[in-house]
Short mmCIF file of C-alpha atoms in Angstrom, two decimals:
data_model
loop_
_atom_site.label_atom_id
_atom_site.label_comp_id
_atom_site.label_asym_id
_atom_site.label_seq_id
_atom_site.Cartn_x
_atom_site.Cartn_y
_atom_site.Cartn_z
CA UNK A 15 0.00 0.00 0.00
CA UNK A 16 0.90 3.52 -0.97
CA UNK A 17 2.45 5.92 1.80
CA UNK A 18 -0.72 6.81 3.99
CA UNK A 19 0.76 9.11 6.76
CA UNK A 20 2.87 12.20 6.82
CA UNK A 21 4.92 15.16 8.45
CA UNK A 22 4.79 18.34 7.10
CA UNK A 23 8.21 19.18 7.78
CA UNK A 24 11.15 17.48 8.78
CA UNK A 25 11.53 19.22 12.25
CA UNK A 26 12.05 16.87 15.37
CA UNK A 27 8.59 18.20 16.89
CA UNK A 28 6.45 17.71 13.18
CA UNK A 29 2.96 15.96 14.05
CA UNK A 30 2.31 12.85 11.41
CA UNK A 31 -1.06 12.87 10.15
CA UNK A 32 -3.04 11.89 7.20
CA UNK A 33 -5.69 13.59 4.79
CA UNK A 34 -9.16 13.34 4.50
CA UNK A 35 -8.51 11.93 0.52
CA UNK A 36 -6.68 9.36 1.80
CA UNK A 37 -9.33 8.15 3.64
CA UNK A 38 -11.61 8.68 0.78
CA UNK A 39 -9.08 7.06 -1.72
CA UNK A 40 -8.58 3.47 0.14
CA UNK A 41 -11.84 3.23 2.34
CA UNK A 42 -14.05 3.12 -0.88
CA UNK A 43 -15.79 6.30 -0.19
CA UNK A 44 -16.31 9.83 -2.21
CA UNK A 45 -13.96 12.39 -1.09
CA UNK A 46 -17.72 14.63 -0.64
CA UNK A 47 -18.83 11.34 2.06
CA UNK A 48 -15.66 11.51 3.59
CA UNK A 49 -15.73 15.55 4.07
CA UNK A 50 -19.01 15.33 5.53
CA UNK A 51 -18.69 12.58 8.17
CA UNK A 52 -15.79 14.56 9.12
CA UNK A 53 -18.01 18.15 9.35
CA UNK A 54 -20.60 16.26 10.96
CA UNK A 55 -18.53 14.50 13.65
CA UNK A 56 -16.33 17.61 14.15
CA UNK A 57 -16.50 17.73 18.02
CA UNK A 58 -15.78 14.16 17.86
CA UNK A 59 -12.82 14.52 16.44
CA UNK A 60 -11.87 17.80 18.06
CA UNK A 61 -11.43 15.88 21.20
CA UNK A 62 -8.57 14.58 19.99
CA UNK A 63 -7.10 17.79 18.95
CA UNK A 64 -7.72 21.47 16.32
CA UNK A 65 -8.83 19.90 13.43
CA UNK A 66 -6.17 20.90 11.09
CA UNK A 67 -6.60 21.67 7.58
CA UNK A 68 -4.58 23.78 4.48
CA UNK A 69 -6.12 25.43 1.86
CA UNK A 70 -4.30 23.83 -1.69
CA UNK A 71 -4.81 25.39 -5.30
CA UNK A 72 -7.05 23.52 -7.82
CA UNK A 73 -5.25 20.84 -9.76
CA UNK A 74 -4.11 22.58 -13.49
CA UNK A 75 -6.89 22.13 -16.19
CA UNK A 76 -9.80 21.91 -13.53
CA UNK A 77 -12.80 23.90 -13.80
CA UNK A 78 -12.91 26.35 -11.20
CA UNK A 79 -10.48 28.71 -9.74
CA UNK A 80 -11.47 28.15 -5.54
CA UNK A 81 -8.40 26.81 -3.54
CA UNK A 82 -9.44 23.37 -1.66
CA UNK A 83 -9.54 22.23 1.98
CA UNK A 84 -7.72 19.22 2.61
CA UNK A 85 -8.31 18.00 6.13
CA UNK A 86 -5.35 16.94 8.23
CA UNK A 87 -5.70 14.03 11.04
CA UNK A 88 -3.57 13.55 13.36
CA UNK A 89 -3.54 9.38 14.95
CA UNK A 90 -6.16 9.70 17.49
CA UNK A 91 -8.56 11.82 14.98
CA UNK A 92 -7.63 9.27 11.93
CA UNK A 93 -8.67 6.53 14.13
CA UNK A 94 -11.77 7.79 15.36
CA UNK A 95 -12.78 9.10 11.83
CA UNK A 96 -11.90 5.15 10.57
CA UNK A 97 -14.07 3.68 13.01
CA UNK A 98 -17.23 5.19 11.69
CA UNK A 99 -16.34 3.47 8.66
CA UNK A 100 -17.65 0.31 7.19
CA UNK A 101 -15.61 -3.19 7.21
CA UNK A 102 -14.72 -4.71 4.00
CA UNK A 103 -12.11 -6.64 3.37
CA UNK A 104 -10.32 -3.75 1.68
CA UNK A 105 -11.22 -1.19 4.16
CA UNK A 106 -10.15 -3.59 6.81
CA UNK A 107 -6.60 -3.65 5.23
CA UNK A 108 -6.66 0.03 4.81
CA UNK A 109 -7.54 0.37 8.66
CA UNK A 110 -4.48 -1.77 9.79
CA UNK A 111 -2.16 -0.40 7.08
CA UNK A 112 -3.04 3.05 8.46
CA UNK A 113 -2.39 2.81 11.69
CA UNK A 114 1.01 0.58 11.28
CA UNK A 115 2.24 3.59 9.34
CA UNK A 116 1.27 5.67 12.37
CA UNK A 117 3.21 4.10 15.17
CA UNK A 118 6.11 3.71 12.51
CA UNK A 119 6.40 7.38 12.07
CA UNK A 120 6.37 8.11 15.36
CA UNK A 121 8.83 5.72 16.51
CA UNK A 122 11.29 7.60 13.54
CA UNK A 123 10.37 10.53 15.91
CA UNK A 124 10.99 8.80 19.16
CA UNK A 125 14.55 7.54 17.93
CA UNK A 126 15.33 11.17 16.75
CA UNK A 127 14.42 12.66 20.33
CA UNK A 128 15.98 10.21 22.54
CA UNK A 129 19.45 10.31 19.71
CA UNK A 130 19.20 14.30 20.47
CA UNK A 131 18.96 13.60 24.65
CA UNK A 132 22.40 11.80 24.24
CA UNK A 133 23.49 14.36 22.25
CA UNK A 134 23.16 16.36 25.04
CA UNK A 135 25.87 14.16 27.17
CA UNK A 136 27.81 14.37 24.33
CA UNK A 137 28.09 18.17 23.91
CA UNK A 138 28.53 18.54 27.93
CA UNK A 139 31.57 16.43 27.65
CA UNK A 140 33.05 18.49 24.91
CA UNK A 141 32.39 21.78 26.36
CA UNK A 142 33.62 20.05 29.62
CA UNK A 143 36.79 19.23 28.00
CA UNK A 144 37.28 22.77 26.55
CA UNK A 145 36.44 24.47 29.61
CA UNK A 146 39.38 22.29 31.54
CA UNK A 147 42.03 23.27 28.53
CA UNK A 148 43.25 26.61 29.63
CA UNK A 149 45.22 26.61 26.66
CA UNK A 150 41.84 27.06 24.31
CA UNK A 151 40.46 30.43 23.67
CA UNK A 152 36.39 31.76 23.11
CA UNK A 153 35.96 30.27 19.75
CA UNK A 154 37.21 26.79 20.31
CA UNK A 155 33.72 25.27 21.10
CA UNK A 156 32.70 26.85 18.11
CA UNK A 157 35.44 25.74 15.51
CA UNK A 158 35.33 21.76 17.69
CA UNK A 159 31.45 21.78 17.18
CA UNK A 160 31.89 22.75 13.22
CA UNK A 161 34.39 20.11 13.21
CA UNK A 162 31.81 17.20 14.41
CA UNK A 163 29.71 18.49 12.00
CA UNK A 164 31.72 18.38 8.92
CA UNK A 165 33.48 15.33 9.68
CA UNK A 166 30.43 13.01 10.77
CA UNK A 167 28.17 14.41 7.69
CA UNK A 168 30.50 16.18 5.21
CA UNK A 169 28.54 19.87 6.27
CA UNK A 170 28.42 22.40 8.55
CA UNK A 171 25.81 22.83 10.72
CA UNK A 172 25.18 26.15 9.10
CA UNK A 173 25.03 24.41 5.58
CA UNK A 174 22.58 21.49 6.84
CA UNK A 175 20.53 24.11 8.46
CA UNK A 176 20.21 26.28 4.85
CA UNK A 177 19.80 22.90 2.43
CA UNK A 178 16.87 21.64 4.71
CA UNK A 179 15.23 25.16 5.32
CA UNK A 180 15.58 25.62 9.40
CA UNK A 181 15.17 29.20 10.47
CA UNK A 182 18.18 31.01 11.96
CA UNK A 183 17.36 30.28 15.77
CA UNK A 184 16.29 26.71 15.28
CA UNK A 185 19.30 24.28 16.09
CA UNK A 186 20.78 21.89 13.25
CA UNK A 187 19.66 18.87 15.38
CA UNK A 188 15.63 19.05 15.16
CA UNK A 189 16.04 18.47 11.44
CA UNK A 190 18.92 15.46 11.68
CA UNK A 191 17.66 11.81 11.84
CA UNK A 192 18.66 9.83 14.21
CA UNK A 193 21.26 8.01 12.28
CA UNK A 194 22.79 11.73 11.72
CA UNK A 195 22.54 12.68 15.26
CA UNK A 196 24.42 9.65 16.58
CA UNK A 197 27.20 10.09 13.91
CA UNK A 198 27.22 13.98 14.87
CA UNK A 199 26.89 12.73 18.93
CA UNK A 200 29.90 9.95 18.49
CA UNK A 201 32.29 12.33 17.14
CA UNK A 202 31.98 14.74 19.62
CA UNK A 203 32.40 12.19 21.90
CA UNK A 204 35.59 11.54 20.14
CA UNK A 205 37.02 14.54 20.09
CA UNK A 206 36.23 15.35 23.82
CA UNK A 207 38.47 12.33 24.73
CA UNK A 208 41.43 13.82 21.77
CA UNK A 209 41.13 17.27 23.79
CA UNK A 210 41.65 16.06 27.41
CA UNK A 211 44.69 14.00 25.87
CA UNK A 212 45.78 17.47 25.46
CA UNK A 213 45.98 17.45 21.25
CA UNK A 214 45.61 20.77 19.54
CA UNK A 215 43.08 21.51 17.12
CA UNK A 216 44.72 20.37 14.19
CA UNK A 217 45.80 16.86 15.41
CA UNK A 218 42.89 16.59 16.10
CA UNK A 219 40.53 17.94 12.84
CA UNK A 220 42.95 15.37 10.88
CA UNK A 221 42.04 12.27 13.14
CA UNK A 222 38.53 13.44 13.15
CA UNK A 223 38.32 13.30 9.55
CA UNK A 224 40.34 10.15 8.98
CA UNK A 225 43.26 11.84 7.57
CA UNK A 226 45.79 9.43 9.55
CA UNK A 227 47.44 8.73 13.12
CA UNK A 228 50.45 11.01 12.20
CA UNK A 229 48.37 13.76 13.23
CA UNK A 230 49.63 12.85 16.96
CA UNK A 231 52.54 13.68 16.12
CA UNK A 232 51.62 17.32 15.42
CA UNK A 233 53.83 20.04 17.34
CA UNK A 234 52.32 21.42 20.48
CA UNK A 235 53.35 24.38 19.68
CA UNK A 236 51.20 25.24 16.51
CA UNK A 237 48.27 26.99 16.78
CA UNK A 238 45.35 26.42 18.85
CA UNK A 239 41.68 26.08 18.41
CA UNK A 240 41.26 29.13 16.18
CA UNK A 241 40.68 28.19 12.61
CA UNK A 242 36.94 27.22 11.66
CA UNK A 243 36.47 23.42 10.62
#
C-alpha cells in the first residue's frame, strides 16, 4: 500500500497525520462522504485535537479557480474518523495499514528525540573538555562543534541548516535523523576524549576526519583552536 501518513516538515517536533482523501481514496468512499462525516462529527474529532486543515490550489486544467480544503488528522482523529467506517475486506486492510504507518512514524520521531537527549551528554563532555584546557580560547567550542559536523556528515551545521530550510534560531539537530545525530553525537564524543589528551586543534581535525594517526605527532606548539572546521 501507498504511503498513507505524513509530516509536514522534517523538524524533530512535526505531528504525522493523514488527509481526509486518503481516507476517501482506500476506504471506498467519495472524497464529498468523507468531508461530511468529518463536518458532521467535528466535536468528535476535536477531542482529539484542532482539526487541522490547508487550503491547496485547484489541480491545473480543472474547472474552477477556488483553492481546496484538505483536512489533516492527526492518529487519534484518523482513528476515530476510521471507526465510523464500514468493514470490508479492503477497508479492513486500509484500517491496519493506516495505523502501522502511524506508530512507525512516530517511533522515527521517538529515535530522533531520545538520539538528540544523548546528544546532550555528548556536547557537555566536549564543552567540559574545553572548559578544563586553559590553553583554548572563546571560539574553540565553536570551531570543535563545526568540526563534528563536517566530519560526521560532510557539512556544517550552518550548511545542513540552509539545504533543509531551518530558520536562523532553530538548532541543526531538530532536522537530523537519528542516524545523523548519533554520527554527529559519536564524534563529539571523540574529540572530547582527543582534547583532554591534550591534542591541539589540528591533530585533532585530521584524526577526526580520517586523515591518519600522524596527526599525533603534530607540534604542540602550533596553533590552537582558532581556525573554523
Amino acid at each position: 500500500m501507498n504511503k498513507l501518513v505524513f509530516v509536514k516538515d522534517q523538524s524533530l517536533n512535526a505531528v504525522p497525520f493523514t488527509t481526509d482523501e486518503v481516507i476517501a481514496e482506500y476506504s471506498n468512499n467519495s472524497l464529498h462522504a468523507v468531508r461530511q462525516m468529518i463536518r458532521s462529527n467535528k466535536n468528535g474529532i476535536e477531542e482529539f485535537g484542532v482539526l487541522a486543515f490547508e487550503m491547496r490550489k485547484p489541480p491545473k486544467g480543472s474547472k474552477g479557480g477556488r483553492p481546496v480544503k484538505t483536512y489533516h488528522l492527526n492518529r487519534g482523529q484518523a482513528i476515530f474518523l476510521i471507526t465510523l467506517l464500514g468493514n470490508s475486506r479492503e477497508v479492513v486492510q486500509f484500517k491496519k495499514q493506516l495505523v502501522r504507518q502511524f506508530l512507525q512514524m512516530e517511533k522515527l520521531l521517538n529515535d530522533r528525540f531520545i538520539k538528540r537527549e544523548a546528544g546532550k551528554l555528548a556536547t557537555k563532555a566536549l564543552n567540559d573538555a574545553i572548559k578544563a584546557r586553559e590553553d583554548l580560547d572563546g571560539h574553540a567550542y565553536i570551531n570543535f562543534e563545526q568540526l563534528a559536523y563536517k566530519a560526521s556528515l560532510g557539512k556544517s551545521a550552518t550548511q545542513i541548516k540552509r539545504e533543509r530550510l531551518v530558520t536562523p534560531n532553530t538548532p541543526a539537530t531538530e532536522y537530523l535523523t537519528a542516524a545523523e545525530l548519533n554520527k554527529v553525537n559519536s564524534i563529539k564524543q571523540r574529540i572530547a576524549a582527543l582534547i583532554d589528551m591534550g591534542l591541539e586543534y589540528h591533530a585533532i581535525k585530521a584524526i577526526s576526519t580520517g586523515q591518519g594517526i600522524k596527526a599525533l605527532m603534530i607540534n604542540k606548539t602550533e596553533p590552537k583552536a582558532r581556525e573554523g572546521a
